[in-house]
Amino acid sequence: MHPAYNLMRHVYGWLLLTPAAILLIAFTHYPTVATFYESLFSKGTAIRPSRFVGSANYQAMIEDPIFWKVLVNNLWFAAGTIPVSVALAITMAMLVNRSLPGRSFLRMAYFTPTILPMIAVANIWLFFYSPDIGLIDQILGWFGLPGHNWLGDPATVLPAIIVMTIWKEAGFFMIFYLAALQNLPPELEEAAKLEGASRWYYFRRVVFPLLMPTTLFVLVNAILNSFKLVDHLFVLTKGGPDNASNLLLYYIYENAFSYFDTNYAATLTVVLLTMLAIMALAQFFFLDRRIHYR
Amino acid sequence: MTGIEITHLVKQWGELRAVDDVSFTVDEGTLTVLLGPSGCGKSTILRMIAGLETVDGGEVHIGGRNVTRQDPAERGVSMVFQSYALFPHLNVRENILFGLKVRRVEPKERESRLTNAVRMVGLEALLDRKPAQLSGGQRQRVALARTVVANQPVCLMDEPLSNLDAKLRAEMRDEIHRLQRSLNLTMVYVTHDQTEAMSMADQVVLLKDGQIVQIGSPGELYEQPATDFAAQFLGTPPMNVLPIAELETQDFTSDGSCFLGIRPEKIRLADSGLAVEVSAVDYMGAETVLRLRHHDNTLMARIDGRTDAVPGDHLHIVWSREDVHLFSKEGIRLGDR
Ligand SMILES: Nc1ncnc2c1ncn2[C@@H]1O[C@H](COP(=O)(O)OP(=O)(O)OP(=O)(O)O)[C@@H](O)[C@H]1O
Ligand SMILES: [Mg+2]
């Protein structure tokens, strides 16, 4: 090969890569590195400027009881929302994938929670959960049951937010499952039917395995979402009472913009990013091998 | 007794009557081909026999039992789909065994049936492949093996060969026919390819617009077509059907017949006879097909070997009286001449 020609090929290659690379570096890689760098410095004040402290912020984090509480909350939140919303999404998709009257209306209805703005959703649920005048308490009242301050009680506030999140996410995930289901050739079900396979058997042995690529995608999304929740908390609880509904990202937000401790917020962010990266990699590596892609 | 009997079968899709009062019987161990142009209701009939489509009128009997409202799995039928309907995430072995596992057949029995079926269709080396790693013909074999292990007395096939190339199609056609005979299957086979119908069928059911045009052996359909449609559907090139009024021969007008049918291979070139003009010459090797024009009508003639005729030539053609088919104005057969 002619050396000049070879060189030109490399130049072309890099030129073609440059726009995407600039965007990625400027908005993803640089901020990540900058965050990590910042997490190694102390909080600066007017009297005491910020200085290098090494892992002191991480040390403080490990000793911070709120961090642990928020982390545990987050795990409960993920464990509470993800399996239920994925199962609901599959069920709803199977339901509306059949030819029944009013099918498109039903699809719309399931999808509506997703297209509503987050803040509007939170407001609707604020009305549901309000003590005494809220929808839930009114319904309970009809049956003579006492009302409850759902969002004011540390025992019920996290479950209340979990229920709302499931309501919002299930419809969104349903769309992906619906698309995947519509790609399944109908002969597969007919072939199974001729062999005498029950609906459940067909679902378990054929539909579910064929939906696995979608499930992986949905799972990754669901986990990311469960660690990214901020806006609902902002409207509904502000993380309270007593941090009972505080989640990691909201805690980061509080540190950065309420307490103006950007260095501690950066420390927490590094931990969040590391966890997300590990989880995404784990899912791709462990699940990928067991998934059939067409 | 595993014959199939279909009586006055009807399927209505809204306004469209896709299957209109269809009745026929398939004797045990024979192969019946449902033949007809696209959209004539072949698949619909087959799917009603299988139980995959509800019946709007009439009855389906299999082995003497009325199965019209019965669950597909209880009818004792297996089916090969045009798209093969293989499960893409399962390997060949699992695909073949799927039905046996559903039916909870014992593992030992399963294995022996699998071994047998795989040997019959020649898939021994491919058991661990996924369907995506198979060629069209191999996928077809997996679908066949699935039918073989099912051990059902009745087998339904919906255009099983239409995704294959011509050579493979001929090969698989023979293989299906061989399987059908060696397993003594009662088979209903849907196709719109008349060569397949002619070469395999014990009985052909010719359909048009949801109605039966003619039922009979391939020979009967070819030699005594019931209508001009049947005459033109079977045989390549199709039979020539000409209005008698426009022919110079006056022999046939007396009995009210309106159309004359003559197969292309029965036409001979001669020094005198019907005067025609050559409009095209298709040389096929062993034979030559001449497209001829007579007034406004087009005819085809099949001549052995090669001819010197070129487009624009004027020729004379003749045929024997006994090769002529006569049809009424409505296209109904009037008996041989
Ligand atoms: N699910 C359906 N809903 C409405 N009409 C249908 C449906 N299935 C088939 N039809 C109509 O019924 C008629 C017969 O269809 P069918 O599939 O039986 O034809 P076919 O003879 O198998 O044709 P092909 O050779 O193209 O497969 C067609 O006109 C078709 O449009
Ligand atoms: Mg069809």
mmCIF file of C-alpha atoms in Angstrom, chain A residues 70 74 227-235 237-240 243 245-256 258:
data_model
loop_
_atom_site.group_PDB
_atom_site.id
_atom_site.type_symbol
_atom_site.label_atom_id
_atom_site.label_comp_id
_atom_site.label_asym_id
_atom_site.label_seq_id
_atom_site.Cartn_x
_atom_site.Cartn_y
_atom_site.Cartn_z
ATOM 1 C CA VAL A 70 -30.832 7.307 50.762
ATOM 2 C CA ASN A 74 -33.115 3.701 46.421
ATOM 3 C CA PHE A 227 -31.742 6.138 40.117
ATOM 4 C CA LYS A 228 -32.664 9.247 38.201
ATOM 5 C CA LEU A 229 -35.915 10.166 39.897
ATOM 6 C CA VAL A 230 -35.953 13.808 41.012
ATOM 7 C CA ASP A 231 -39.016 15.671 39.809
ATOM 8 C CA HIS A 232 -41.685 13.658 41.627
ATOM 9 C CA LEU A 233 -39.846 14.041 44.898
ATOM 10 C CA PHE A 234 -39.487 17.736 44.263
ATOM 11 C CA VAL A 235 -43.245 18.221 43.980
ATOM 12 C CA THR A 237 -42.227 15.229 49.369
ATOM 13 C CA LYS A 238 -38.939 17.045 48.981
ATOM 14 C CA GLY A 239 -37.415 13.794 50.201
ATOM 15 C CA GLY A 240 -39.213 13.959 53.526
ATOM 16 C CA ASN A 243 -35.478 11.544 54.437
ATOM 17 C CA SER A 245 -38.501 9.193 50.601
ATOM 18 C CA ASN A 246 -35.149 10.699 49.708
ATOM 19 C CA LEU A 247 -33.359 9.061 46.791
ATOM 20 C CA LEU A 248 -29.766 9.343 45.660
ATOM 21 C CA LEU A 249 -30.136 11.832 42.846
ATOM 22 C CA TYR A 250 -32.388 14.085 44.893
ATOM 23 C CA TYR A 251 -29.844 13.988 47.694
ATOM 24 C CA ILE A 252 -27.174 15.046 45.218
ATOM 25 C CA TYR A 253 -29.418 17.871 44.104
ATOM 26 C CA GLU A 254 -29.944 18.970 47.696
ATOM 27 C CA ASN A 255 -26.236 18.968 48.391
ATOM 28 C CA ALA A 256 -25.392 20.893 45.269
ATOM 29 C CA SER A 258 -29.516 23.738 48.766
#
